Short mmCIF file of C-alpha atoms in Angstrom, two decimals:
data_model
loop_
_atom_site.label_atom_id
_atom_site.label_comp_id
_atom_site.label_asym_id
_atom_site.label_seq_id
_atom_site.Cartn_x
_atom_site.Cartn_y
_atom_site.Cartn_z
CA MET A 1 0.00 0.00 0.00
CA ALA A 2 1.39 3.37 -0.99
CA LYS A 3 2.41 5.74 1.75
CA GLY A 4 0.54 9.02 2.05
CA SER A 5 2.21 12.40 1.99
CA GLU A 6 1.31 13.15 5.61
CA PRO A 7 0.54 11.06 8.69
CA GLU A 8 -3.05 10.80 9.87
CA GLY A 9 -4.43 9.71 13.23
CA GLU A 10 -7.45 7.57 13.93
CA PHE A 11 -9.94 10.42 14.27
CA GLU A 12 -8.53 12.35 11.31
CA ILE A 13 -8.99 9.26 9.13
CA ILE A 14 -12.59 8.90 10.29
CA ALA A 15 -13.36 12.60 9.78
CA ARG A 16 -11.74 12.83 6.34
CA TYR A 17 -12.78 9.61 4.67
CA PHE A 18 -15.77 8.12 6.47
CA ALA A 19 -17.76 10.86 8.18
CA PRO A 20 -18.85 12.16 4.73
CA LEU A 21 -20.42 8.73 4.12
CA ALA A 22 -22.38 8.86 7.38
CA SER A 23 -25.23 11.01 6.09
CA SER A 24 -27.92 9.29 8.16
CA ASP A 25 -29.06 10.95 11.38
CA ALA A 26 -28.60 7.54 12.99
CA ALA A 27 -24.82 7.86 12.67
CA LEU A 28 -24.63 10.96 14.90
CA GLY A 29 -21.79 12.14 12.70
CA LEU A 30 -19.67 9.17 13.83
CA MET A 31 -18.99 11.20 16.97
CA ASP A 32 -20.71 9.07 19.61
CA ASP A 33 -20.47 5.65 21.27
CA ALA A 34 -23.15 4.09 19.08
CA ALA A 35 -25.65 4.59 16.26
CA ILE A 36 -29.32 5.16 17.02
CA LEU A 37 -31.87 3.65 14.62
CA ARG A 38 -35.45 4.86 15.06
CA ARG A 39 -38.34 3.09 13.34
CA ASP A 40 -42.05 2.88 14.09
CA GLY A 41 -41.63 4.27 17.58
CA SER A 42 -38.80 1.93 18.59
CA THR A 43 -35.18 2.85 19.22
CA LEU A 44 -32.37 0.41 18.39
CA ILE A 45 -28.86 1.20 19.63
CA VAL A 46 -25.99 -0.35 17.62
CA THR A 47 -22.31 -0.35 18.56
CA THR A 48 -19.22 -2.17 17.35
CA ASP A 49 -15.69 -2.64 18.67
CA VAL A 50 -12.68 -4.63 17.54
CA ILE A 51 -9.94 -5.92 19.81
CA VAL A 52 -6.58 -7.06 18.47
CA GLU A 53 -3.86 -9.17 20.08
CA THR A 54 -0.97 -7.08 21.50
CA VAL A 55 -3.01 -3.89 20.97
CA HIS A 56 -6.03 -4.42 23.22
CA PHE A 57 -4.99 -7.56 25.07
CA LEU A 58 -1.80 -9.45 25.81
CA SER A 59 -0.91 -12.70 24.07
CA GLY A 60 -0.79 -14.49 27.42
CA ASP A 61 -4.19 -13.33 28.64
CA PRO A 62 -6.61 -16.19 29.45
CA PRO A 63 -9.07 -16.94 26.62
CA ASP A 64 -12.10 -16.34 28.83
CA ALA A 65 -10.72 -12.89 29.73
CA ILE A 66 -10.25 -12.00 26.06
CA ALA A 67 -13.82 -13.04 25.31
CA HIS A 68 -15.11 -11.15 28.34
CA LYS A 69 -13.35 -7.96 27.26
CA ALA A 70 -14.48 -8.27 23.63
CA LEU A 71 -18.13 -8.36 24.67
CA ALA A 72 -17.86 -6.09 27.69
CA VAL A 73 -16.44 -3.12 25.76
CA ASN A 74 -19.49 -3.21 23.50
CA LEU A 75 -21.88 -3.55 26.41
CA SER A 76 -20.19 -0.54 28.00
CA ASP A 77 -21.15 1.54 24.96
CA LEU A 78 -24.76 0.35 25.30
CA ALA A 79 -24.69 1.20 29.00
CA ALA A 80 -23.59 4.75 28.18
CA LYS A 81 -26.61 5.07 25.90
CA ALA A 82 -28.91 3.77 28.67
CA ALA A 83 -29.83 0.83 26.43
CA THR A 84 -30.95 -2.67 27.35
CA PRO A 85 -28.75 -5.25 25.52
CA VAL A 86 -30.68 -7.59 23.21
CA GLY A 87 -27.99 -9.53 21.30
CA TYR A 88 -24.67 -9.46 19.45
CA VAL A 89 -22.83 -10.81 16.42
CA LEU A 90 -19.24 -12.04 16.53
CA THR A 91 -16.51 -11.90 13.89
CA LEU A 92 -13.53 -14.06 14.82
CA CYS A 93 -10.33 -13.85 12.77
CA LEU A 94 -8.11 -16.75 13.82
CA PRO A 95 -4.40 -17.06 13.00
CA SER A 96 -3.72 -20.07 10.80
CA GLU A 97 -0.72 -22.23 9.97
CA ASP A 98 -0.62 -24.49 6.91
CA GLY A 99 -4.34 -24.01 6.41
CA ARG A 100 -5.27 -25.05 9.94
CA PRO A 101 -6.15 -22.97 13.01
CA ALA A 102 -3.06 -22.05 15.03
CA ILE A 103 -5.21 -21.87 18.14
CA PRO A 104 -5.97 -25.16 19.95
CA PRO A 105 -9.50 -26.39 20.75
CA ASP A 106 -9.08 -25.90 24.51
CA TRP A 107 -8.36 -22.20 23.91
CA LEU A 108 -11.50 -21.90 21.79
CA GLN A 109 -13.51 -23.64 24.51
CA GLY A 110 -12.19 -21.21 27.10
CA PHE A 111 -13.07 -18.32 24.80
CA ALA A 112 -16.60 -19.64 24.35
CA ASP A 113 -16.94 -20.08 28.11
CA GLY A 114 -15.96 -16.44 28.60
CA LEU A 115 -18.60 -15.30 26.12
CA ARG A 116 -21.20 -17.48 27.82
CA ALA A 117 -20.48 -15.99 31.24
CA MET A 118 -20.72 -12.43 29.89
CA GLN A 119 -23.91 -13.31 28.01
CA GLN A 120 -25.52 -14.56 31.19
CA LEU A 121 -24.54 -11.39 33.02
CA ALA A 122 -26.16 -9.22 30.35
CA GLY A 123 -29.11 -11.51 29.62
CA ILE A 124 -28.36 -11.85 25.90
CA ALA A 125 -27.26 -14.45 23.35
CA LEU A 126 -25.09 -14.65 20.26
CA ILE A 127 -27.26 -14.19 17.15
CA GLY A 128 -24.75 -14.48 14.28
CA GLY A 129 -21.30 -13.67 12.98
CA ASP A 130 -18.43 -14.82 10.79
CA THR A 131 -15.12 -16.65 11.13
CA SER A 132 -11.99 -16.21 9.01
CA ALA A 133 -8.44 -17.53 8.84
CA ILE A 134 -5.73 -14.85 8.81
CA PRO A 135 -1.91 -14.80 9.06
CA GLY A 136 -2.33 -13.10 12.45
CA PRO A 137 -2.68 -11.64 14.98
CA LEU A 138 -5.88 -12.82 16.65
CA THR A 139 -8.61 -10.27 15.93
CA ILE A 140 -12.11 -10.18 17.40
CA SER A 141 -14.92 -7.85 16.39
CA ILE A 142 -18.34 -7.69 18.03
CA THR A 143 -21.40 -5.67 17.08
CA ALA A 144 -23.93 -5.38 19.89
CA PHE A 145 -27.54 -4.27 19.80
CA GLY A 146 -29.58 -2.62 22.51
CA GLN A 147 -33.12 -1.39 23.01
CA GLY A 148 -33.34 2.30 23.79
CA THR A 149 -36.13 4.54 25.02
CA GLU A 150 -37.36 7.22 22.63
CA GLY A 151 -36.27 10.65 23.77
CA LYS A 152 -34.22 9.30 26.66
CA THR A 153 -30.97 8.22 25.03
CA PRO A 154 -28.13 10.38 26.43
CA LEU A 155 -25.73 11.51 23.72
CA ARG A 156 -22.27 13.03 24.03
CA ARG A 157 -23.53 16.35 22.71
CA GLY A 158 -26.16 17.15 25.35
CA ALA A 159 -24.07 18.66 28.17
CA LYS A 160 -24.95 22.23 29.18
CA PRO A 161 -23.23 24.86 31.33
CA GLY A 162 -24.03 24.27 34.98
CA ASP A 163 -24.38 20.49 34.60
CA ARG A 164 -22.56 18.38 37.16
CA LEU A 165 -19.99 15.88 35.88
CA TYR A 166 -20.01 12.38 37.38
CA VAL A 167 -18.00 9.21 36.90
CA SER A 168 -18.89 5.72 38.03
CA GLY A 169 -16.58 3.34 39.89
CA THR A 170 -12.87 4.09 40.17
CA ILE A 171 -10.40 5.41 37.63
CA GLY A 172 -7.01 4.02 36.60
CA ASP A 173 -7.17 0.47 37.96
CA ALA A 174 -7.08 -1.22 34.56
CA ALA A 175 -4.05 0.76 33.41
CA LEU A 176 -2.22 -0.10 36.62
CA GLY A 177 -3.19 -3.75 36.15
CA LEU A 178 -1.62 -3.72 32.69
CA ARG A 179 1.56 -2.21 34.10
CA LEU A 180 1.70 -4.99 36.70
CA LEU A 181 1.33 -7.65 34.02
CA ARG A 182 4.24 -6.12 32.14
CA ASN A 183 6.36 -5.53 35.24
CA PRO A 184 5.33 -7.61 38.29
CA LYS A 185 8.07 -5.94 40.38
CA LEU A 186 5.90 -2.83 40.56
CA ALA A 187 3.76 -4.59 43.17
CA ALA A 188 6.60 -4.18 45.67
CA THR A 189 7.32 -0.62 44.57
CA TRP A 190 3.68 0.31 45.13
CA GLN A 191 3.52 -1.73 48.37
CA LEU A 192 0.49 -3.69 47.22
CA ASP A 193 -0.78 -6.80 48.93
CA PRO A 194 -1.61 -9.87 46.79
CA MET A 195 -5.34 -9.14 46.79
CA GLN A 196 -4.74 -5.63 45.48
CA VAL A 197 -2.48 -6.94 42.73
CA GLU A 198 -5.15 -9.43 41.72
CA ALA A 199 -7.85 -6.75 41.79
CA LEU A 200 -5.93 -4.40 39.49
CA ILE A 201 -5.13 -7.14 36.99
CA ARG A 202 -8.76 -8.23 37.04
CA ARG A 203 -9.90 -4.71 36.24
CA TYR A 204 -7.71 -4.83 33.12
CA ARG A 205 -8.77 -8.28 31.99
CA TYR A 206 -12.42 -8.29 33.07
CA PRO A 207 -13.98 -4.82 32.69
CA GLU A 208 -17.48 -4.47 34.14
CA PRO A 209 -19.98 -2.63 31.92
CA ARG A 210 -22.26 -0.46 34.08
CA LEU A 211 -25.53 -1.81 32.69
CA GLN A 212 -27.29 -1.26 36.02
CA LEU A 213 -26.87 2.50 35.61
CA ALA A 214 -29.14 2.62 32.54
CA SER A 215 -32.30 3.65 34.39
CA ALA A 216 -30.58 6.55 36.18
CA LEU A 217 -29.05 7.75 32.91
CA ARG A 218 -32.39 7.60 31.09
CA GLU A 219 -34.07 9.71 33.73
CA PHE A 220 -31.42 12.28 34.60
CA ALA A 221 -28.42 12.45 32.23
CA SER A 222 -28.11 15.30 29.76
CA ALA A 223 -25.02 13.66 28.22
CA ALA A 224 -23.05 10.45 28.74
CA MET A 225 -20.28 8.32 27.28
CA ASP A 226 -18.15 5.41 28.39
CA ILE A 227 -14.57 6.05 29.47
CA SER A 228 -12.38 3.88 27.26
CA ASP A 229 -9.58 6.14 26.03
CA GLY A 230 -8.74 7.95 29.28
CA LEU A 231 -10.80 10.15 31.61
CA ALA A 232 -9.15 13.41 30.57
CA GLY A 233 -9.41 12.72 26.85
CA ASP A 234 -12.99 11.51 27.08
CA ILE A 235 -14.12 14.55 29.06
CA ALA A 236 -12.56 16.64 26.29
CA LYS A 237 -14.51 14.64 23.67
CA LEU A 238 -17.78 15.15 25.53
CA CYS A 239 -17.10 18.87 25.85
CA THR A 240 -16.19 19.21 22.18
CA ALA A 241 -19.34 17.37 21.10
CA SER A 242 -21.48 19.54 23.38
CA GLY A 243 -19.75 22.83 22.59
CA VAL A 244 -18.90 23.46 26.24
CA SER A 245 -15.93 23.48 28.61
CA ALA A 246 -15.44 21.88 32.02
CA GLU A 247 -13.65 22.31 35.31
CA VAL A 248 -12.66 19.09 37.06
CA ASP A 249 -11.67 18.87 40.71
CA ALA A 250 -8.87 16.34 40.41
CA THR A 251 -8.93 15.75 44.17
CA THR A 252 -12.39 14.17 43.81
CA VAL A 253 -11.50 11.68 41.05
CA PRO A 254 -12.34 8.30 42.62
CA LEU A 255 -9.35 6.00 43.15
CA SER A 256 -9.11 2.54 44.65
CA GLU A 257 -6.85 2.02 47.65
CA ALA A 258 -4.40 0.22 45.37
CA ALA A 259 -4.32 3.16 42.97
CA LYS A 260 -3.74 5.56 45.88
CA LYS A 261 -0.73 3.49 46.90
CA ALA A 262 0.66 3.64 43.35
CA CYS A 263 0.17 7.41 43.26
CA LYS A 264 1.93 7.79 46.59
CA ALA A 265 4.90 5.75 45.36
CA GLU A 266 5.12 7.43 41.94
CA PRO A 267 4.67 11.22 41.73
CA ASP A 268 3.66 11.04 38.05
CA ALA A 269 1.23 8.15 38.44
CA PHE A 270 -1.86 10.29 39.05
CA SER A 271 -1.49 12.38 35.89
CA GLN A 272 -0.91 9.15 33.95
CA ILE A 273 -4.05 7.63 35.46
CA LEU A 274 -6.12 10.58 34.28
CA SER A 275 -5.05 9.84 30.70
CA ALA A 276 -4.98 6.04 30.94
CA CYS A 277 -7.21 3.67 28.99
CA ASP A 278 -9.55 0.76 29.67
CA ASP A 279 -11.57 2.09 32.61
CA TYR A 280 -14.93 1.35 30.93
CA GLU A 281 -16.71 3.45 33.50
CA ILE A 282 -19.47 5.95 32.67
CA LEU A 283 -18.92 9.69 32.38
CA THR A 284 -22.16 11.65 32.62
CA ALA A 285 -23.39 15.22 32.80
CA VAL A 286 -26.44 15.82 34.98
CA PRO A 287 -28.41 19.07 35.44
CA GLU A 288 -27.79 20.66 38.83
CA THR A 289 -31.47 20.31 39.72
CA SER A 290 -31.32 16.53 39.13
CA ALA A 291 -27.97 15.83 40.81
CA VAL A 292 -29.36 14.55 44.12
CA ALA A 293 -31.97 12.40 42.37
CA PHE A 294 -29.31 10.95 40.06
CA GLU A 295 -27.09 10.05 43.00
CA SER A 296 -30.03 8.36 44.72
CA ALA A 297 -30.94 6.41 41.58
CA ALA A 298 -27.33 5.25 41.16
CA ALA A 299 -27.24 4.16 44.80
CA ARG A 300 -30.42 2.12 44.29
CA ALA A 301 -28.74 0.47 41.28
CA ILE A 302 -25.72 -0.27 43.52
CA VAL A 303 -23.39 1.63 41.18
CA PRO A 304 -20.97 4.03 42.92
CA VAL A 305 -20.83 7.46 41.30
CA ARG A 306 -18.75 10.49 42.23
CA ARG A 307 -19.18 14.12 41.22
CA ILE A 308 -15.87 15.35 39.82
CA GLY A 309 -16.63 18.66 38.19
CA THR A 310 -18.90 21.15 36.49
CA VAL A 311 -19.69 21.95 32.87
CA THR A 312 -18.86 25.56 32.00
CA GLU A 313 -19.44 27.89 29.06
CA ALA A 314 -18.39 27.25 25.47
CA GLY A 315 -14.75 26.94 24.55
CA GLY A 316 -13.95 23.24 24.46
CA MET A 317 -11.41 23.50 27.27
CA VAL A 318 -11.04 21.15 30.24
CA ARG A 319 -9.23 22.38 33.36
CA PHE A 320 -8.09 19.93 36.01
CA LEU A 321 -7.71 21.65 39.37
CA GLY A 322 -5.59 20.25 42.18
CA GLU A 323 -5.10 21.26 45.80
CA GLY A 324 -5.76 24.96 46.33
CA GLY A 325 -7.34 25.29 42.88
CA LYS A 326 -4.00 25.00 41.09
CA THR A 327 -4.31 23.99 37.43
CA LEU A 328 -2.70 20.61 36.76
CA PRO A 329 -0.90 19.78 33.50
CA VAL A 330 -2.90 16.80 32.22
CA SER A 331 -2.76 15.40 28.70
CA GLN A 332 -6.23 15.46 27.15
CA ARG A 333 -5.24 13.69 24.00
CA GLY A 334 -6.45 10.28 25.14
CA TYR A 335 -5.59 7.05 23.37
CA THR A 336 -5.64 7.15 19.58
CA HIS A 337 -4.59 4.52 17.07
CA PHE A 338 -1.76 5.66 14.76
CA GLY A 339 -0.79 8.10 17.49
CA GLY A 340 2.62 6.61 18.18
CA GLN A 341 1.40 4.81 21.31
CA ASN A 342 1.55 1.15 22.16
CA ASN A 343 -0.85 -1.27 23.83
CA LYS A 344 -3.92 0.38 25.31
#
């Protein structure tokens, strides 16, 4: 393939070559977590994600974990749209050698078991797909479908000045788990106990889509998206889509005890966490008048949420404020393919 005259990143490629093809209102300009198909009073939410060996998961990850992640990242998009999952299709591109699968049957069984467990959690089933032999690496693509509620699907572009910004769960655990898998000696540096090490690695391998938060999002969110490419970068995306800015109180960003230990041991760890990938939590903007009700609804759903900031006037800027209101230097680029970065 011929080389172009200038390098292009993931989002530049989408904007230049494919956004002009997305003329349907359902596509939302290719600027959201999913497409929204409306027909005869019903709302179908459609999302797709691909995960690739050594890019989105490690070669040594257990097959059930790879399957779990492949489906969970799609379900996380549906959760951000307050949709109820209804099914998915699977495309599996398996490395081959001499015309035969290079992956053994026990691996495939483990992969299927991982899908089954995630299916049961979401109450859905596989409804189709395709399989192909490739030279490598292992590549998995899933398209998931969800049922939405007309007029109550939170988009990225709905945030308004004065809205409160919330995140679910804790931030940074998955990225720290990946670092531990690459360098187990960090456990001692961070003074983690074995259970904390296991918990961080599990957050990387087995993300938990916040499907239980759907009802609260439907009722109270003015905007929402899942956090997959880093909290800082994804807040910036939401602000850009909504034509607003935001101020984030970095001292309120929720961290696990293990993450706090890592930040204490490494001065730069916190800023890295704010830009790190694979959280698969929900970022949402909620009107000030609905903030208390949203928090109560999330508590009833047994999903922890934390207010971290406020939406401000137009400008597309995100300010992270530390102790004493000091502005922190935080990269808001987020993860991007073709951006000179390695594994997510």
